Structure formats: structure tokens, C-alpha cells
PDB file of C-alpha atoms and ligand atoms in Angstrom:
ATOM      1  CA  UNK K   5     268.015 176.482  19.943  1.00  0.00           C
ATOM      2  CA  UNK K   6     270.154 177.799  23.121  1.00  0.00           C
ATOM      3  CA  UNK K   7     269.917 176.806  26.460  1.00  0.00           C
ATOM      4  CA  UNK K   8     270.957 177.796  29.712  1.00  0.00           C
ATOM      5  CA  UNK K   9     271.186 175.078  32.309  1.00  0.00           C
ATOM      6  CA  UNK K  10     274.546 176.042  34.520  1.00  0.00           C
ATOM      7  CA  UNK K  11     273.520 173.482  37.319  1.00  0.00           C
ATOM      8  CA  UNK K  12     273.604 170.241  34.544  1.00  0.00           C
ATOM      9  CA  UNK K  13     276.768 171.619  33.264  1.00  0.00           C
ATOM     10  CA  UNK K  14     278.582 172.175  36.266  1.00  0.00           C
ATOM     11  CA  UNK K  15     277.491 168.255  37.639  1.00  0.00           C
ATOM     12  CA  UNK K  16     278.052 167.052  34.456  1.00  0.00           C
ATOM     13  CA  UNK K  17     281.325 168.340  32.460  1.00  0.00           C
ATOM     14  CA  UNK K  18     280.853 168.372  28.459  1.00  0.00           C
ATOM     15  CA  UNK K  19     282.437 165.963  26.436  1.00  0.00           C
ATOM     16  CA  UNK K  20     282.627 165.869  22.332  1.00  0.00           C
ATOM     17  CA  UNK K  21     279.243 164.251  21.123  1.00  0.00           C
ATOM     18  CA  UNK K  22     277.550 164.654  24.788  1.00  0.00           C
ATOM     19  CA  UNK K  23     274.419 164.136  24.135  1.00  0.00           C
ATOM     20  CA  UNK K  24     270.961 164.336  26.731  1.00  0.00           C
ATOM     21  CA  UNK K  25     267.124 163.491  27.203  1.00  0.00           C
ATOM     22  CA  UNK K  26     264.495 165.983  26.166  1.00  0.00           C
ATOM     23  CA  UNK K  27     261.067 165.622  27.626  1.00  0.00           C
ATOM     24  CA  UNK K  28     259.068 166.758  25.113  1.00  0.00           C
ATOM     25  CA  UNK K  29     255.214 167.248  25.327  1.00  0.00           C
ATOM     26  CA  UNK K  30     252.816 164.655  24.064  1.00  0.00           C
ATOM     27  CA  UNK K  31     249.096 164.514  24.568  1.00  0.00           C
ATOM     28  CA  UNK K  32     249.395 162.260  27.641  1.00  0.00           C
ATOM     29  CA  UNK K  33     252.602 162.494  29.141  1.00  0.00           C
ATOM     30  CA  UNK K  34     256.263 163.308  28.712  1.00  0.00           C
ATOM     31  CA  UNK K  35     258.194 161.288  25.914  1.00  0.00           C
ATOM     32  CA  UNK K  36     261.805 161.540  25.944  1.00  0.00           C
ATOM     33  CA  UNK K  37     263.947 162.079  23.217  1.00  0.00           C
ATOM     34  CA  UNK K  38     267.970 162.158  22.392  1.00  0.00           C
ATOM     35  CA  UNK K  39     269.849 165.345  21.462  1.00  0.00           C
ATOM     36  CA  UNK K  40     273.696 165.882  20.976  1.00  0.00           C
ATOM     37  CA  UNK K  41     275.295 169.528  23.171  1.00  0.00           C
ATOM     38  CA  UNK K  42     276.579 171.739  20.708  1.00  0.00           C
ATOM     39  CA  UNK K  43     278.921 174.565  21.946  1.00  0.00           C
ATOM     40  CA  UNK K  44     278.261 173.766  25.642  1.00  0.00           C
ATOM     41  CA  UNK K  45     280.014 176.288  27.437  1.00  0.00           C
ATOM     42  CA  UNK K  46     280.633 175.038  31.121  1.00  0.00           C
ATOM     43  CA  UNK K  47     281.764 178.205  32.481  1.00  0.00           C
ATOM     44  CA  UNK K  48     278.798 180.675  30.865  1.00  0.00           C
ATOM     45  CA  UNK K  49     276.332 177.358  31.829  1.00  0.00           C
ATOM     46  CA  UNK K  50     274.900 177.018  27.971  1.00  0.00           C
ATOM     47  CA  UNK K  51     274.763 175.127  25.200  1.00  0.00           C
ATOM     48  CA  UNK K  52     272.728 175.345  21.969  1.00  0.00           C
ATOM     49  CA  UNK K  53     270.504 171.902  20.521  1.00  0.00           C
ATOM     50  CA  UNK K  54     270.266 171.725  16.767  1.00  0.00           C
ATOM     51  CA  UNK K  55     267.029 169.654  15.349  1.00  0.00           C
ATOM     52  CA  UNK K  56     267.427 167.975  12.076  1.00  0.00           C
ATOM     53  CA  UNK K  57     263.746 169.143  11.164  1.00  0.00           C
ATOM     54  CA  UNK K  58     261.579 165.850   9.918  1.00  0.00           C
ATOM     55  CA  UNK K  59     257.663 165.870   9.457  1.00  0.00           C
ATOM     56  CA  UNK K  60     256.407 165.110  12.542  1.00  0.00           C
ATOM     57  CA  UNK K  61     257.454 163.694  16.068  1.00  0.00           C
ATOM     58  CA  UNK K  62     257.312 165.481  20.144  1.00  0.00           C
ATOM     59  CA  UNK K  63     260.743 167.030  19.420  1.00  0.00           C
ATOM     60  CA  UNK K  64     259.521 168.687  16.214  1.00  0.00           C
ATOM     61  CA  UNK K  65     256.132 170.046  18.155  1.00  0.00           C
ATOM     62  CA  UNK K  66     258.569 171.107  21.138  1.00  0.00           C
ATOM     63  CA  UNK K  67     261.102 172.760  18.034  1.00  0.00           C
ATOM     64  CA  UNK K  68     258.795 173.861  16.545  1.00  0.00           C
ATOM     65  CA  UNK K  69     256.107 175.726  19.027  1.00  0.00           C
ATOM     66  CA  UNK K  70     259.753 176.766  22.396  1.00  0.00           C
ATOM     67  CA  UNK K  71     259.460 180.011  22.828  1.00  0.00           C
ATOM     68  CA  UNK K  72     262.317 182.538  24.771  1.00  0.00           C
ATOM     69  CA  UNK K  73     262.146 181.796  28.619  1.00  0.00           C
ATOM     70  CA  UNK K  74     260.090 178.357  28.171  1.00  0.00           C
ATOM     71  CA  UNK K  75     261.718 175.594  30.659  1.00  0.00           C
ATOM     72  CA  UNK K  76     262.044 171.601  29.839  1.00  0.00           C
ATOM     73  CA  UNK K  77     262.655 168.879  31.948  1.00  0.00           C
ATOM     74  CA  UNK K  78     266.442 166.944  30.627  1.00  0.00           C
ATOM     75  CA  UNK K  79     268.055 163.612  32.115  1.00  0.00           C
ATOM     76  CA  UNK K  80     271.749 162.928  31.728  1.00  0.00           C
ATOM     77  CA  UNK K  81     272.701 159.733  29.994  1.00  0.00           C
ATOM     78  CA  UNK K  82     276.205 158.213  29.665  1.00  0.00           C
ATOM     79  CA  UNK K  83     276.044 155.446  28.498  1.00  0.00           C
ATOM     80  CA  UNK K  84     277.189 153.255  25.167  1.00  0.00           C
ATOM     81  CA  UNK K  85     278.909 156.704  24.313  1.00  0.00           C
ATOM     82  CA  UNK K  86     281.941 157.406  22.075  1.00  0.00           C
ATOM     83  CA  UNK K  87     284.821 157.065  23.330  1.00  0.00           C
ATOM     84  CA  UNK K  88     288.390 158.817  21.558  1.00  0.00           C
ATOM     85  CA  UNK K  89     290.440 155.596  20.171  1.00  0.00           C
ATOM     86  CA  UNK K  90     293.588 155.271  21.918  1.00  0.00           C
ATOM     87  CA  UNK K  91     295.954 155.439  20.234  1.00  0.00           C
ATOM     88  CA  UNK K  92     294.165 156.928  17.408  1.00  0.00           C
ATOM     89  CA  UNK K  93     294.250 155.022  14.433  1.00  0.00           C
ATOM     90  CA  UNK K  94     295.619 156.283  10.935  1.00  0.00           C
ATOM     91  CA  UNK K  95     291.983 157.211   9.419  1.00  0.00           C
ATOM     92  CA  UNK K  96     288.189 157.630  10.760  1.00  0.00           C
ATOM     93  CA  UNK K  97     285.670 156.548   8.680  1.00  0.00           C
ATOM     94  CA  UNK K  98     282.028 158.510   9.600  1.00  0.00           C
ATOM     95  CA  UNK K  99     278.794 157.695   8.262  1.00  0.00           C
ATOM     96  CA  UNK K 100     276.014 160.225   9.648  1.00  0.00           C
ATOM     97  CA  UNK K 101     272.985 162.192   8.935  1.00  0.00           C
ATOM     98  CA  UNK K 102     271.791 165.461   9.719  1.00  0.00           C
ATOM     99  CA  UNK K 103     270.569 163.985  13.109  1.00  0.00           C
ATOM    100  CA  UNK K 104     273.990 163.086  13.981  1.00  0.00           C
ATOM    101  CA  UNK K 105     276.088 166.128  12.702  1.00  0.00           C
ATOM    102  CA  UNK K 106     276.173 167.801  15.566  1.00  0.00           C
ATOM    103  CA  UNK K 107     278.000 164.625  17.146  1.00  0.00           C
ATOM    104  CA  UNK K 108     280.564 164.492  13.705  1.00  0.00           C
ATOM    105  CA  UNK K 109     281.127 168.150  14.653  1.00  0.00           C
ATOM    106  CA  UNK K 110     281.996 167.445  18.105  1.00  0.00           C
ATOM    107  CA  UNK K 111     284.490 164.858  17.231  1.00  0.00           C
ATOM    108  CA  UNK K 112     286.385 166.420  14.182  1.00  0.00           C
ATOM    109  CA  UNK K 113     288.008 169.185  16.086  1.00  0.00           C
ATOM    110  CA  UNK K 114     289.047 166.751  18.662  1.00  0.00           C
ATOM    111  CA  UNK K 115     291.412 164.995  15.746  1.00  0.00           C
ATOM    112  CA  UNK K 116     294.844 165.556  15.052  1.00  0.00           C
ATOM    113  CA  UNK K 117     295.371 166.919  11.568  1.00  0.00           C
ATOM    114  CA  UNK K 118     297.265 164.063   9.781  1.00  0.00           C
ATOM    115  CA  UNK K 119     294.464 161.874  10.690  1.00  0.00           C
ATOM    116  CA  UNK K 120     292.702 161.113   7.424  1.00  0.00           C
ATOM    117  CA  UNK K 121     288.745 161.310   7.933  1.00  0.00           C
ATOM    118  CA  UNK K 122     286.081 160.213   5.391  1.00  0.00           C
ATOM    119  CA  UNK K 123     283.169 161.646   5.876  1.00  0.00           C
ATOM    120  CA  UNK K 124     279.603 159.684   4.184  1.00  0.00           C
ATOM    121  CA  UNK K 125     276.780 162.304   4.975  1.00  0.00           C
ATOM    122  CA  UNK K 126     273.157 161.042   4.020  1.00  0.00           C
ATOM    123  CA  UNK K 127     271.223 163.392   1.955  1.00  0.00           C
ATOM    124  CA  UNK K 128     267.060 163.752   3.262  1.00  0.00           C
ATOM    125  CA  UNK K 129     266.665 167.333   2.026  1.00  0.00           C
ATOM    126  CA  UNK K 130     267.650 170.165  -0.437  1.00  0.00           C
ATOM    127  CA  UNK K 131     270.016 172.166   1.646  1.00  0.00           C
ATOM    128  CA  UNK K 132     271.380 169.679   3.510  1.00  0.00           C
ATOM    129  CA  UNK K 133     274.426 169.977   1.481  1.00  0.00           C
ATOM    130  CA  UNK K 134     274.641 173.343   3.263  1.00  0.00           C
ATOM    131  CA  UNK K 135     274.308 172.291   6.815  1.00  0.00           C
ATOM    132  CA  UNK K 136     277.750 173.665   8.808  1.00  0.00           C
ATOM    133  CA  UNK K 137     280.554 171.086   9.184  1.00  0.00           C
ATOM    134  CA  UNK K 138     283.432 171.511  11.125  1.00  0.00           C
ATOM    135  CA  UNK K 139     286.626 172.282   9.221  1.00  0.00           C
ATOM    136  CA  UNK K 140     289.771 169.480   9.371  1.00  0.00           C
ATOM    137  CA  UNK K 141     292.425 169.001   6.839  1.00  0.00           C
ATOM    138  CA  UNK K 142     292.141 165.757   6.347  1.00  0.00           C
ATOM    139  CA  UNK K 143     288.580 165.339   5.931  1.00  0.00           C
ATOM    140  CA  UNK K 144     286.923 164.455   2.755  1.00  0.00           C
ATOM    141  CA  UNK K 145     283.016 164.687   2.945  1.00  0.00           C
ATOM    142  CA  UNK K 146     280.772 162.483   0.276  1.00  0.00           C
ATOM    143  CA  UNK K 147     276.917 163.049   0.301  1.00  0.00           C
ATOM    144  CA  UNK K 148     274.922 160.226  -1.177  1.00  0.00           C
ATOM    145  CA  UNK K 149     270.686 160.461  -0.554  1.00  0.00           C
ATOM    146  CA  UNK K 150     270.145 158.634   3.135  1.00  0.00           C
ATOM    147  CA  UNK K 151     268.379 155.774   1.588  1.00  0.00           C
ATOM    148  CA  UNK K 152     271.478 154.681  -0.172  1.00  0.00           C
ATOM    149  CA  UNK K 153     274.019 155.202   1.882  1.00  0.00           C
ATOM    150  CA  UNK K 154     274.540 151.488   2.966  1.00  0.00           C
ATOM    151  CA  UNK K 155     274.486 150.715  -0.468  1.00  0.00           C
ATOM    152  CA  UNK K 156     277.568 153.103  -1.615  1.00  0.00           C
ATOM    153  CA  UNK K 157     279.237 152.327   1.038  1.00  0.00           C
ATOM    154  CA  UNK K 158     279.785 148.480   0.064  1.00  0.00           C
ATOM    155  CA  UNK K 159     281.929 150.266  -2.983  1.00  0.00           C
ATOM    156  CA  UNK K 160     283.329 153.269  -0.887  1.00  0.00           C
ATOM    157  CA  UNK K 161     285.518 151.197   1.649  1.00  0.00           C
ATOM    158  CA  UNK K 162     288.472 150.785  -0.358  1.00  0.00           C
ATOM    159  CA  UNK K 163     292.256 151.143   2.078  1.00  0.00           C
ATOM    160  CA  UNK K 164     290.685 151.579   5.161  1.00  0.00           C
ATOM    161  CA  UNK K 165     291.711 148.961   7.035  1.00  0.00           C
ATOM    162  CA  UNK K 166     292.904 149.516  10.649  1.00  0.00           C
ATOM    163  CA  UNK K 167     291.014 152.871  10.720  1.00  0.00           C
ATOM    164  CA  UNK K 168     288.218 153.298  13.304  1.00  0.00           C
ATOM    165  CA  UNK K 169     284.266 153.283  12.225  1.00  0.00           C
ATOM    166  CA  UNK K 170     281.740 155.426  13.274  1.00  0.00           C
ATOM    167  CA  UNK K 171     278.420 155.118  12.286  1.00  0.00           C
ATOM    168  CA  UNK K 172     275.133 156.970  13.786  1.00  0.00           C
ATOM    169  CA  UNK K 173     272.326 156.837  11.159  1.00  0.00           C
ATOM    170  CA  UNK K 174     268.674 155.184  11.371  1.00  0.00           C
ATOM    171  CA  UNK K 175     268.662 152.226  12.732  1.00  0.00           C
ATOM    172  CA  UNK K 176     268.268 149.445   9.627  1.00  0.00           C
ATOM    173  CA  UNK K 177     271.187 151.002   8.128  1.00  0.00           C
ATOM    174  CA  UNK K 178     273.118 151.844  10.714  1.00  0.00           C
ATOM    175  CA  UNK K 179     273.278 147.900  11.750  1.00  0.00           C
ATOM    176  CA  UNK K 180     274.275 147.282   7.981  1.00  0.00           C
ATOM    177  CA  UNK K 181     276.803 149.164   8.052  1.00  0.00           C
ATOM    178  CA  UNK K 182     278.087 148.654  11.351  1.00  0.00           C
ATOM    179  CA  UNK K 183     279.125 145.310   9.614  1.00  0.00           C
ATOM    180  CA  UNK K 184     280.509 146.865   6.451  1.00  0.00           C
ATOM    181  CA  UNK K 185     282.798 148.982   8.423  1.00  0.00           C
ATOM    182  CA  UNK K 186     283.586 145.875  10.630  1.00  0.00           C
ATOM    183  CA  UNK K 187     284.615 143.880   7.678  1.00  0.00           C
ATOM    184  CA  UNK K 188     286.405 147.185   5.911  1.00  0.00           C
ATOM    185  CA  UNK K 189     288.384 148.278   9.041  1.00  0.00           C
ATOM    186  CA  UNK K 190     289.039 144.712  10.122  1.00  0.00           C
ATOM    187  CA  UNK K 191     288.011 145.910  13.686  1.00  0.00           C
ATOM    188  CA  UNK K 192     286.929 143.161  16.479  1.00  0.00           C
ATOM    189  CA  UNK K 193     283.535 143.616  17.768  1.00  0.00           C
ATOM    190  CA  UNK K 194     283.748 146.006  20.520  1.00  0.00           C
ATOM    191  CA  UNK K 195     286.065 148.398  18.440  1.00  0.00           C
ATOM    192  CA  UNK K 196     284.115 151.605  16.781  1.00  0.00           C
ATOM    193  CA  UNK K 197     280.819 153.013  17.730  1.00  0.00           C
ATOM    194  CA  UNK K 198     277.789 152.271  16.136  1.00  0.00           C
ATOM    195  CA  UNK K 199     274.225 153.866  17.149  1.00  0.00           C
ATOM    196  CA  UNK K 200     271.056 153.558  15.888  1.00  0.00           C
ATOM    197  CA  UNK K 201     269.658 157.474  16.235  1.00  0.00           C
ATOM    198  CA  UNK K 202     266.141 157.375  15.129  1.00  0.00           C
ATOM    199  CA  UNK K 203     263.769 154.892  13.265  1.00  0.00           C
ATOM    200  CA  UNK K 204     262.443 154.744   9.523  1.00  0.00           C
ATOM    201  CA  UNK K 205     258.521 154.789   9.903  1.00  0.00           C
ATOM    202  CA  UNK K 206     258.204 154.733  13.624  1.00  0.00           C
ATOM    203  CA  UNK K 207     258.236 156.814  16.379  1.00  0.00           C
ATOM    204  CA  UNK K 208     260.884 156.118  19.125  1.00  0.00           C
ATOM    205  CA  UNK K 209     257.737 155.906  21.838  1.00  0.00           C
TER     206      UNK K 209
HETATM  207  C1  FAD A 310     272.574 159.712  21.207  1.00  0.00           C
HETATM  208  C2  FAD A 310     271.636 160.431  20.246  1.00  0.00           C
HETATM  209  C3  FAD A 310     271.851 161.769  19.947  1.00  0.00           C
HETATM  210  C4  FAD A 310     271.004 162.440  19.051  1.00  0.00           C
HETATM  211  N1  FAD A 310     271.256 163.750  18.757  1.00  0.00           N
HETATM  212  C5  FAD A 310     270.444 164.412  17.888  1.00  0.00           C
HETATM  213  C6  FAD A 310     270.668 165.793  17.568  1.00  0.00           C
HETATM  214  O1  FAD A 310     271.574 166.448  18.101  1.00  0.00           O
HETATM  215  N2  FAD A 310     269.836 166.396  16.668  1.00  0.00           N
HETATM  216  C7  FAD A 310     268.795 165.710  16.082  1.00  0.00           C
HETATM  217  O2  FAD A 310     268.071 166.303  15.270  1.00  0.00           O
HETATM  218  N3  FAD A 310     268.550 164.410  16.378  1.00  0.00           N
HETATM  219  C8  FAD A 310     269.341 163.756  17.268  1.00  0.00           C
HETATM  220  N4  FAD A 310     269.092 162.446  17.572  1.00  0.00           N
HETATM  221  C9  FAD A 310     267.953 161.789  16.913  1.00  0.00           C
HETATM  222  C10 FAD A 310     266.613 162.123  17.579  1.00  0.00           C
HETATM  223  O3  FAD A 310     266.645 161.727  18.940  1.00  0.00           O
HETATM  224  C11 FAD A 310     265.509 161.358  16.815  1.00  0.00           C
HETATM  225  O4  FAD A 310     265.445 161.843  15.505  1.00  0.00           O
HETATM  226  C12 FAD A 310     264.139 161.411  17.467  1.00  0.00           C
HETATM  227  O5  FAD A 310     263.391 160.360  16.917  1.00  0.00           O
HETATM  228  C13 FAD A 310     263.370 162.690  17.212  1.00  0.00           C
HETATM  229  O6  FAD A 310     262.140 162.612  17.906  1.00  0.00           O
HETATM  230  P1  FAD A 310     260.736 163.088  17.287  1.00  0.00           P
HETATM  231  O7  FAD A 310     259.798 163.181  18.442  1.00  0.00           O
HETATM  232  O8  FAD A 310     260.946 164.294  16.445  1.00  0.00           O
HETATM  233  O9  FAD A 310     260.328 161.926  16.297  1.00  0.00           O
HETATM  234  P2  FAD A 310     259.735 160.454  16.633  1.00  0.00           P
HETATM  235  O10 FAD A 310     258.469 160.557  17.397  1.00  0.00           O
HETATM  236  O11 FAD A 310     260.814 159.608  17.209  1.00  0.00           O
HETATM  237  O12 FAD A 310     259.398 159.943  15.159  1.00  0.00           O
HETATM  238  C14 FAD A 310     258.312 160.495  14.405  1.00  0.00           C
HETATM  239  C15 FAD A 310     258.543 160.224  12.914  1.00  0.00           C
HETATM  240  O13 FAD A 310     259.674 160.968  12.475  1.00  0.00           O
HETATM  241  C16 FAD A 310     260.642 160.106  11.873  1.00  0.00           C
HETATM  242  N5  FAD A 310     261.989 160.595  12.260  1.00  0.00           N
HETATM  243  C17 FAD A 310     262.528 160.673  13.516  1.00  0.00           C
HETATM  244  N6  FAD A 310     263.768 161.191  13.477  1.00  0.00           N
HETATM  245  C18 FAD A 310     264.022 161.449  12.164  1.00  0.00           C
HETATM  246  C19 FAD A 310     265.138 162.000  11.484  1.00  0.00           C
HETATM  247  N7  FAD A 310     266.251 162.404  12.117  1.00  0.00           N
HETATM  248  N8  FAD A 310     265.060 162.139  10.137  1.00  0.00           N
HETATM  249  C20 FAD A 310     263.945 161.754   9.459  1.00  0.00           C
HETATM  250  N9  FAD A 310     262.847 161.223  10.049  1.00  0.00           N
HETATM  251  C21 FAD A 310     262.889 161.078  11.390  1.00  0.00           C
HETATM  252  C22 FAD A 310     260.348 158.706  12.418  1.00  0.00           C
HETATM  253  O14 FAD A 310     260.724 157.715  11.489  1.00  0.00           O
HETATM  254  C23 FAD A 310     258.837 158.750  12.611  1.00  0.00           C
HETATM  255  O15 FAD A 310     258.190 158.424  11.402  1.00  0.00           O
HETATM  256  C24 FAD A 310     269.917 161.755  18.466  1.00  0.00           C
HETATM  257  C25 FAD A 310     269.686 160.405  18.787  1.00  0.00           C
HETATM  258  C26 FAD A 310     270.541 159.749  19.662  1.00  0.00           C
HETATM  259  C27 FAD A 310     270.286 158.306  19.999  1.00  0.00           C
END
């Protein structure tokens, strides 16, 4: 979906995986919920969203039901964001889900093109598979179905020590395998970036 919103982008200038507050529609008041800029253009004042479609949920009604010319209300977060290693280590390995793709694709172009990247994409629907990723010649992409991704992982971490993690999935697993990458990469605890994005079996209220 694209936006126009020249004012947030001119107080605020885009970063890779900037990400803001929706306030979508529920029956009694506003609830907020997190989406990632993708393609914000400071200069033309846009940016598009993209909504990793699930069953139900405010975003999906708002996704589902925006029309051309309809107006919602964003705040601008910046906190517990990722920040670029520095300096970059030899590898990054990702773990992410459609929900956080649009972050993934904000980062990869930002990498130099020795740096090896390995990619672990959780799989929640036919076509996924499909979903646009951004090129980089060192990345190597694995899809595994979402449930299972903390459990291939434990056997997927082989020679990546010193490499930075990055890990943005639901919230039980991302925590699991915030550790896994911990013990994998050998990084201390404030190294990385780990974030839960959404919750199995509950609404994010
Ligand atoms: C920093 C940040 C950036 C984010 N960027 C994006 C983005 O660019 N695009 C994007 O699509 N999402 C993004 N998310 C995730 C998004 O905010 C959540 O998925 C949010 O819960 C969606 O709200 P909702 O109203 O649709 O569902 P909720 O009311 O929160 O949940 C309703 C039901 O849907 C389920 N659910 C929620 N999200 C998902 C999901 N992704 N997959 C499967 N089931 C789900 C819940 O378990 C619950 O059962 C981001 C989250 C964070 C923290």
C-alpha cells in the first residue's frame, strides 16, 4: 500500500528497516500496530507498507477495507532499532518471516558484497516462496515452515562464529533463537538485534 506523508519524512529522515505506528480502527478505539517503510522516498514524501496478510487482526481490517485518498493517524518510534555493525563482521546470519521482509530488504542492499549472508525465511503460506527479496551476492536464502524454524536452526549454525545475528520472527521463537545465534556467533549480549514482531495466538492489544 503507498503513502504519502512528506511532513513525517522530512522530520524524520528514512533509515534501512525504519519502521512506524499504524492506528488502525477497532470497535472502540485506535490500536496501534508496527510496520517497516519500504521505498520511502524523502524527497517525493512517500513510501509504500507491505502487510504479510494473516486471518484476522486491526491491520488486516485497515489492509484489507483503505481505500485511495483514506488518511491514518502514524507515530514515529526509534527505539531498540537496528543498528549497521561497525565494523561489519565477515557474515550476517537473518532469521525472518514475511512480517519482517520488508526490514531483511532494507538491510541487504545496505551490505557490502563479500559479506556472506544466510538468509532462514519461515514458510506460513503457499507463495511465500515467491515473496520479492532483495538481490546480494552473497546471500543464500533457506525456507523451512515458520513453526520449525527454531528447530533447523539448532543444525543450520555451522562456521558462523563472529558473524552478526538478526532475528525478527514471533515472539516464542524469536527469544529461542536469539540464544541459538548468541551461542553460534559467540556474540556478548548486547551484540545483534533480536525482536519479537507479532504473537502466536494473541493479539498485540
Ligand atoms: C518493528 C516492527 C516492524 C514490523 N513491520 C511489519 C511489516 O512491515 N509488515 C508486516 O506485515 N508486519 C510487520 N510487523 C508485524 C505486525 O506489526 C504484526 O503482525 C501485528 O500483530 C499485525 O497486527 P494485526 O492487527 O493484523 O494482528 P493482531 O491483532 O496483533 O493479531 C491478531 C491475530 O493474528 C495473528 N498474527 C499477527 N501477526 C501475524 C503474522 N505476521 N503472521 C501470522 N499471524 C499473525 C496473531 O497471532 C493473532 O492471533 C512489524 C512488527 C514490528 C515490531
Amino acid at each position: 500500500m503507498s503513502f504519502a506523508a512528506p511532513a513525517l519524512l522530512a522530520a524524520h529522515p528514512p533509515y534501512p528497516t525504519m519502521w512506524i505506528r499504524l492506528w488502525c480502527p477497532g470497535p472502540d478505539r485506535l490500536y496501534q500496530r508496527a510496520f517497516t517503510l519500504v521505498d520511502p522516498d524523502a524527497a517525493a514524501g512517500t513510501f509504500d507498507l507491505e502487510f504479510a496478510m494473516h486471518e484476522h487482526g486491526y491491520a488486516m481490517d485497515l489492509a484489507r477495507t483503505a481505500r485511495p485518498g483514506d488518511v491514518v493517524e502514524v507515530s514515529v518510534l526509534t527505539r531498540d532499532d537496528y543498528v549497521r555493525p561497525d565494523p561489519l563482521p565477515p557474515g550476517f546470519v537473518m532469521v525472518a518471516d514475511p512480517a519482517s521482509l520488508p526490514a531483511v530488504n532494507g538491510i541487504l542492499p545496505t551490505l557490502p558484497d563479500d559479506l556472506e549472508v544466510r538468509l532462514w525465511l519461515g514458510r506460513q503460506h503457499d507463495g511465500d516462496e515467491d515473496l520479492p527479496i532483495a538481490p546480494h551476492p552473497g546471500l543464500q536464502v533457506t525456507w523451512v515452515p515458520h513453526d520449525e524454524l527454531a528447530a533447523r536452526l539448532r543444525d543450520g549454525l555451522a562456521g558462523v562464529h563472529g558473524w552478526y545475528g538478526w532475528v525478527c520472527v514471533d515472539t516464542v521463537q524469536t527469544r529461542a533463537i536469539k540464544e541459538l545465534l548468541r551461542a553460534a556467533t559467540g556474540a556478548g549480549k548486547r551484540d545483534g538485534h533480536a525482536m519479537g514482531y507479532w504473537t502466536k495466538g494473541r493479539s498485540t492489544g
